[in-house]
Coordinates of C-alpha atoms and ligand atoms in Angstrom, one line a residue:
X250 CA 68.2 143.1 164.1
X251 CA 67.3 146.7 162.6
X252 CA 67.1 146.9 158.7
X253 CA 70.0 149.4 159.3
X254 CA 72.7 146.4 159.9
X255 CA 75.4 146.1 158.3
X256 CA 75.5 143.2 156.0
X257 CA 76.9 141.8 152.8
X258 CA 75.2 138.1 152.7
X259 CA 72.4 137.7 149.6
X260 CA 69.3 135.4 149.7
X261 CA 72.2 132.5 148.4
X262 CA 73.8 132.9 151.5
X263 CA 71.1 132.7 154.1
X264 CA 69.8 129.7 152.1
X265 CA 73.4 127.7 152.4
X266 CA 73.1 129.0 156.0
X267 CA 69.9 127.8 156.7
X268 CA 71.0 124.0 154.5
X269 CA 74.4 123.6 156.2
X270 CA 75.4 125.3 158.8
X271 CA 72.3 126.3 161.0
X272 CA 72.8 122.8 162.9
X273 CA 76.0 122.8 163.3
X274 CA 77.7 126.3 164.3
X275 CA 77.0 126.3 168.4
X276 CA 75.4 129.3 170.4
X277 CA 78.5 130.7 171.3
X278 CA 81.3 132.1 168.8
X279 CA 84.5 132.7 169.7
X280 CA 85.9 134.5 166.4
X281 CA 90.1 134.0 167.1
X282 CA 91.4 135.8 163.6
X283 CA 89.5 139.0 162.7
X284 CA 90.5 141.8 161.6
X285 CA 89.1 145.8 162.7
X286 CA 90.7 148.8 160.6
X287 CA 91.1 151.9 159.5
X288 CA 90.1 151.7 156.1
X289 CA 92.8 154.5 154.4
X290 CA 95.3 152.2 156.6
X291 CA 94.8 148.9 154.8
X292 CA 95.2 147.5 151.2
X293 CA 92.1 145.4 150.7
X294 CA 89.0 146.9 148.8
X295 CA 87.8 149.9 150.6
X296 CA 84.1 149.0 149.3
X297 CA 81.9 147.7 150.4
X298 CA 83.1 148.2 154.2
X299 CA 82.8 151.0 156.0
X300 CA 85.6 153.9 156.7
X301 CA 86.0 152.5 160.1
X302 CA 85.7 148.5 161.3
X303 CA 85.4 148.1 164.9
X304 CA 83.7 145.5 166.7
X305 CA 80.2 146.9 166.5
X306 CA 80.7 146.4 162.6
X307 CA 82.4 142.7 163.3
X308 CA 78.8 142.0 165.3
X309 CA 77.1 143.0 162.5
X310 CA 79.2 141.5 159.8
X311 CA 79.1 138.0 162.0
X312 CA 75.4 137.8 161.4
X313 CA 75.6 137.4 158.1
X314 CA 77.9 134.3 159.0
X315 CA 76.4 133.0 162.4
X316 CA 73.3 134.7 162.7
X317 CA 71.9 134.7 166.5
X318 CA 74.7 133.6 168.4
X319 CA 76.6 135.6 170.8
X320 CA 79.6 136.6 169.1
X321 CA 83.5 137.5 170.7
X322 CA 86.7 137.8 169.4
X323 CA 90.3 138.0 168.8
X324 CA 91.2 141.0 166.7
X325 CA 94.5 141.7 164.7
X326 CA 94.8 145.4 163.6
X327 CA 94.5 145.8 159.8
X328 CA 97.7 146.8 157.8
X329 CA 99.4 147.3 155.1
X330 CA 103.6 147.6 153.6
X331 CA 102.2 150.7 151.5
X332 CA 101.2 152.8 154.7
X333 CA 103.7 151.4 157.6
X334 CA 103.0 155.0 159.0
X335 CA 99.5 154.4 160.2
X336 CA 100.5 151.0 161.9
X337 CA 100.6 152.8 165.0
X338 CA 96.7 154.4 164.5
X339 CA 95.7 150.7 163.7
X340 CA 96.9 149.7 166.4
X341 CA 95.4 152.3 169.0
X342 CA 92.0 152.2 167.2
X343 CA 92.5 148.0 167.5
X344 CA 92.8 148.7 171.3
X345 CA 90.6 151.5 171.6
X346 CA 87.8 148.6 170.3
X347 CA 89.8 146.2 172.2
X348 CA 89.1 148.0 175.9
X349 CA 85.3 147.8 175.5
X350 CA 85.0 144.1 176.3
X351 CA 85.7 142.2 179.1
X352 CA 85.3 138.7 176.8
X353 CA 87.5 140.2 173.5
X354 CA 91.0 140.4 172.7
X355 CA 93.5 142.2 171.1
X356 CA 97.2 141.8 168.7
X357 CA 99.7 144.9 168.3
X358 CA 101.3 145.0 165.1
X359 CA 104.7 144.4 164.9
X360 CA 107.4 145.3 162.4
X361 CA 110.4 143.5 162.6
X362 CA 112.5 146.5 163.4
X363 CA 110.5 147.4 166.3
X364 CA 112.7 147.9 169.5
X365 CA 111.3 145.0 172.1
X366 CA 111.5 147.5 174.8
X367 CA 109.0 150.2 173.1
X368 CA 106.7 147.2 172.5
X369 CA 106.9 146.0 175.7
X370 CA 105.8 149.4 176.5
X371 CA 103.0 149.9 173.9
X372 CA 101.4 146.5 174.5
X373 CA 101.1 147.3 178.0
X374 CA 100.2 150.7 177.5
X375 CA 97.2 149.7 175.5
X376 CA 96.6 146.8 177.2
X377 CA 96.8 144.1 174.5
X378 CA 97.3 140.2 174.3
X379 CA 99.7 139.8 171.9
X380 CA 101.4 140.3 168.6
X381 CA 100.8 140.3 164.9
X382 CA 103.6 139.6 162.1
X383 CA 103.4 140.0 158.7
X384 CA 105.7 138.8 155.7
X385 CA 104.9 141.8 153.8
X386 CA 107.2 143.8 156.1
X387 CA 110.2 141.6 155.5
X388 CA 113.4 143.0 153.4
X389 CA 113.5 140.3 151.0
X390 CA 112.1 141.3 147.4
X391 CA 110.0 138.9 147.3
X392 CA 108.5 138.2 150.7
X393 CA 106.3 134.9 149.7
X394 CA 109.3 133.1 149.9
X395 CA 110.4 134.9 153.7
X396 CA 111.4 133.1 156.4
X397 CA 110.0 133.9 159.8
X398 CA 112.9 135.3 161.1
X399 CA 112.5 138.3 158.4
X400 CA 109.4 139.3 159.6
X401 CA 109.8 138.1 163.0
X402 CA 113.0 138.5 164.8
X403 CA 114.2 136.5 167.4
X404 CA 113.5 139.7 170.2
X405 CA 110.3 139.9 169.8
X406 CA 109.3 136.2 170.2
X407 CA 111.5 136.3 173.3
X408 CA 109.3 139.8 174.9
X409 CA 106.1 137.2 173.8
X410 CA 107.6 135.0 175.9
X411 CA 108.5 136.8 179.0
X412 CA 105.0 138.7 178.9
X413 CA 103.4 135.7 177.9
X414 CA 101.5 136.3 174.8
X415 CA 100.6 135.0 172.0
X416 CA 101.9 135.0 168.2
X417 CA 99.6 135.2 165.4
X418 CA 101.5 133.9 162.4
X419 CA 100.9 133.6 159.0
X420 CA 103.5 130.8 157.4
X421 CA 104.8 131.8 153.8
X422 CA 106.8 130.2 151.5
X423 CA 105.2 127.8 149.0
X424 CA 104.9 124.5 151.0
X425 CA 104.3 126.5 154.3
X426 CA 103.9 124.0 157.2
X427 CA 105.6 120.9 155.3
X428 CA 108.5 123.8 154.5
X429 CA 111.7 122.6 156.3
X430 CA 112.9 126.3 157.1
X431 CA 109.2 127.1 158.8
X432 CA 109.4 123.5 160.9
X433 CA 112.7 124.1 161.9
X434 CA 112.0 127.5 163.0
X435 CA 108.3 126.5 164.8
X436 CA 110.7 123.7 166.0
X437 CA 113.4 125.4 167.6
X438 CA 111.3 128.7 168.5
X439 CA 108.3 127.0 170.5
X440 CA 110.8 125.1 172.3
X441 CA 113.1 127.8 173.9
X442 CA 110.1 130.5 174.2
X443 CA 107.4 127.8 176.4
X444 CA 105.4 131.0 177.2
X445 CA 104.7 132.0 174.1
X446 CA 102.0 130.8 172.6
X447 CA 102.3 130.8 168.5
X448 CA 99.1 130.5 166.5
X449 CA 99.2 129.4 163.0
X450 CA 97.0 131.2 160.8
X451 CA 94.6 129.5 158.5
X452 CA 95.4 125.8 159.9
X453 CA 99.1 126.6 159.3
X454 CA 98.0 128.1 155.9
X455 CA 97.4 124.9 154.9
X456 CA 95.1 125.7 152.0
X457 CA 96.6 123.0 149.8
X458 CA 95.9 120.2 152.7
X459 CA 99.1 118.0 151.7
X460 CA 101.5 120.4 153.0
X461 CA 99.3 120.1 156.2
X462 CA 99.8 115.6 156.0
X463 CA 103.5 116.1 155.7
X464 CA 104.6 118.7 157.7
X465 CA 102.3 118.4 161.0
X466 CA 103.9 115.2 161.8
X467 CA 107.2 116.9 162.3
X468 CA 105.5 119.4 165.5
X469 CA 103.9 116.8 167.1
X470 CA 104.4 117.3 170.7
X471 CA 105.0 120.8 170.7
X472 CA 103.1 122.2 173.7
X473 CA 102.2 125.7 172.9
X474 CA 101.6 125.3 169.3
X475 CA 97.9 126.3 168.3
X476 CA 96.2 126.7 165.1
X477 CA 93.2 128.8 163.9
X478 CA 91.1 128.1 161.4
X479 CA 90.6 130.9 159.4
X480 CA 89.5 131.5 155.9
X481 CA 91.0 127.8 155.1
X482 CA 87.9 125.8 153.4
X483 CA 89.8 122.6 152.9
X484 CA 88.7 120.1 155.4
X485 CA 91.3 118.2 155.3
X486 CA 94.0 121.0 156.4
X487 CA 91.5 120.6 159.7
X488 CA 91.1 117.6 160.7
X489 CA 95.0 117.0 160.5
X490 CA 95.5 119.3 162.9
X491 CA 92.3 117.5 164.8
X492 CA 94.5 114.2 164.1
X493 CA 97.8 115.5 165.1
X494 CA 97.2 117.6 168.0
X495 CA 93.7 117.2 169.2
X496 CA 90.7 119.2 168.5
X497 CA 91.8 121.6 171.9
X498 CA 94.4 123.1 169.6
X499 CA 92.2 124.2 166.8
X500 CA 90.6 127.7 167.3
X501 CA 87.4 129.1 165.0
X502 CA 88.3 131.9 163.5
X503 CA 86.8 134.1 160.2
X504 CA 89.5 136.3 158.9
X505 CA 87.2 139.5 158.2
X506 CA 87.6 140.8 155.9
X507 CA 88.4 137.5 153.9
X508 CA 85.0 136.0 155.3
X509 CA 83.1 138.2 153.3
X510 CA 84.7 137.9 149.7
X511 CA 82.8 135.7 147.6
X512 CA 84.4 132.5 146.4
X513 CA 87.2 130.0 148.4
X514 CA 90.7 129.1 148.1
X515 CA 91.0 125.5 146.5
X516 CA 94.1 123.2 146.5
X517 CA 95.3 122.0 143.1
X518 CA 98.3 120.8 142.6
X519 CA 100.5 121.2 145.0
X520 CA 99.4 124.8 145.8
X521 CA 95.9 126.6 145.7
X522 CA 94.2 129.1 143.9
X523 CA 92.0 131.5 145.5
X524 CA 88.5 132.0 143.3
X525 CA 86.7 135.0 144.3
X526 CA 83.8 136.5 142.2
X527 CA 85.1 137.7 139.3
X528 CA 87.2 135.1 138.4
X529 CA 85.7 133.0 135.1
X530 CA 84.9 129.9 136.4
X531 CA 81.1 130.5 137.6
X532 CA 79.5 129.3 134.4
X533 CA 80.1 126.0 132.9
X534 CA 78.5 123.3 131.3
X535 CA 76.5 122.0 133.8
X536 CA 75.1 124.9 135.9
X537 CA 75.5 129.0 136.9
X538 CA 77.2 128.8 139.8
X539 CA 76.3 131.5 142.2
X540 CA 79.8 131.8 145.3
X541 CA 78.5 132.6 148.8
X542 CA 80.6 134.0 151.2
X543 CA 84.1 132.6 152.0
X544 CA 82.9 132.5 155.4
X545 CA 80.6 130.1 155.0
X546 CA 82.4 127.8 152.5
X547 CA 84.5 127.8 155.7
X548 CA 82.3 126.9 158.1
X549 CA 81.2 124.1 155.9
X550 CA 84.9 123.2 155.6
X551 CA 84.8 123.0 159.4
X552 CA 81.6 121.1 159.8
X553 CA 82.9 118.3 157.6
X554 CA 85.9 118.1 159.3
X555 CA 84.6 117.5 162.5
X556 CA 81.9 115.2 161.4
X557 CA 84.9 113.2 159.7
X558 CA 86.9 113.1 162.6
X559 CA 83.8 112.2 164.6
X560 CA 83.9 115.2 167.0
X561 CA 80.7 115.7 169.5
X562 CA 78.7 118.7 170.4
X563 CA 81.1 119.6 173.1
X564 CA 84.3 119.4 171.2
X565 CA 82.5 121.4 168.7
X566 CA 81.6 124.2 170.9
X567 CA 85.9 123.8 172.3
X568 CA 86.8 124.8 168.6
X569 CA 83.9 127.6 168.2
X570 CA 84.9 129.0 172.3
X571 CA 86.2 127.2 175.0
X572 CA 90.0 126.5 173.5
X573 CA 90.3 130.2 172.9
X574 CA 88.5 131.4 176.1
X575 CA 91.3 129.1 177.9
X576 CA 94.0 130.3 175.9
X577 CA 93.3 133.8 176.4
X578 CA 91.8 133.5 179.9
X579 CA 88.3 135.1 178.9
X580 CA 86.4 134.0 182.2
X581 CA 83.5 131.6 181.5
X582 CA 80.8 134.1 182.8
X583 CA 82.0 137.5 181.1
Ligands
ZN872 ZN1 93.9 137.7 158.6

């Protein structure tokens, strides 16, 4: 690559690269949660990305996670509650990226007072796949604790489901997946919308893996139920899904920006903590402690989970391309 790419990874990160995860991560990446945006349009750090993410930037950031493979993607438009007005430039500049390639994908934002019908219109109009949610644009003071319905009415799943699209969703409420409001609403939503497809963010945001052992059980069965793994660096929250559903299910995916903070999200308790650089845990008695990307703490994540669960090359490279090349009918030759 030119010295002019773009790239936040230090000499610690192409050494855990090289340790852990050259062997492992297959030729071909299929990146199924990453974000392009507008940079006055979003609420994460500015710095040190530039003003304007598209995919050229997300090939350039990817080599700092998989360096040398071929790299497509899945893109969700970046967003934020504070500027709801520039949703609709995120979203064109999503699909502006989105329309030049044949093997990448694209998610319109959706707020949950959109009117399906001007949606309907939108998505086709900029030719997209499907749609985004967010809790932040529920009512509810505190929108940790939403349920989906607040951030994702009942209309819109129904348009996914006529058009055939998919869902990205990111559960909230503290237990997420093993909360019985989310599994009755996966329950009941994935059964009367069969053409929707509904993607759980960050292996159902199971970032404290128990709520991923209890609450899986109950959405066994559920045909058009898929999972990306996202930013999640517990292995455990994988390879239930692995054990639940089958490893066709499970979709790599590396949250950019989140992949290129420094640090991981570790379950305690029953709930997580995110650590990123700055928080005061790098020293201690027994070493200086020096976080790589979150990216590649996931990836490791990953690797472990599929070398508990046994998984070969192939099913490896289904997680990394095929799954989401089948679920969003990229052709194998594009
Ligand atoms: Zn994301």
């Amino acid at each position: 690559m030119p010295d002019a790419r773009l790239s936040l990874a230090r000499e610690v990160d192409r050494e855990f690269f090289a340790r852990e995860l050259e062997s492992f991560v297959p030729d071909r990446v299929f990146d199924a949660h990453a974000h392009l945006w507008l940079a006055e349009a979003v609420d994460w750090p500015a710095a040190p990305f530039p003003a304007r993410v598209g995919i050229a930037e997300h090939q350039q950031l990817c080599e700092d996670l998989h360096p040398g493979r071929r790299t497509a993607g899945y893109f969700l438009p970046g967003f934020s509650a504070a500027h709801k007005d520039l949703i609709p430039a995120s979203n064109e500049w999503l699909a502006q990226q989105v329309a030049t390639r044949s093997d990448c994908r694209g998610a319109f934002f959706v707020q949950p007072g959109d009117d399906p019908d001007w949606v309907q219109a939108e998505v086709r109009r900029l030719k997209l796949h499907a749609l985004k949610c967010y809790h932040t644009m529920a009512a509810s003071p505190s929108t940790w604790e939403a349920e989906v319905d607040e951030f994702l009415p009942e209309p819109l799943v129904r348009l996914a489901d006529q058009e055939g699209w998919c869902i990205t969703l990111h559960l909230v409420r503290s237990r997420a997946v093993a909360d019985p409001k989310n599994i009755d609403w996966i329950t009941r939503t994935c059964r009367r919308f069969p053409n929707m497809r509904l993607i759980l963010a960050h292996s159902a945001r199971g970032f404290q893996p128990a709520h991923n052992l209890a609450g899986l059980p109950h959405l066994a069965g559920l045909d058009n139920l898929y999972f990306d793994t996202s930013a999640n660096c517990e292995p455990i929250a994988h390879q239930a899904i692995i054990r639940t559903f089958g490893h066709e299910r499970l979709l790599y995916g590396s949250d950019l920006p989140v992949s290129h903070f420094r640090g991981r999200a570790v379950g305690i308790g029953d709930s997580f903590v995110w650590l990123d650089e700055s928080s005061p845990v790098w020293g201690d008695k027994h070493a200086q402690v020096s976080p790589v990307l979150v990216g590649l703490e996931h990836l490791r994540s990953l690797k472990w989970a599929c070398w508990s669960e046994r998984l070969g090359d192939a099913a490896v490279e289904d997680i990394f391309w095929n799954n989401a090349a089948r679920l969003f009918g990229v052709a194998a030759r594009e």
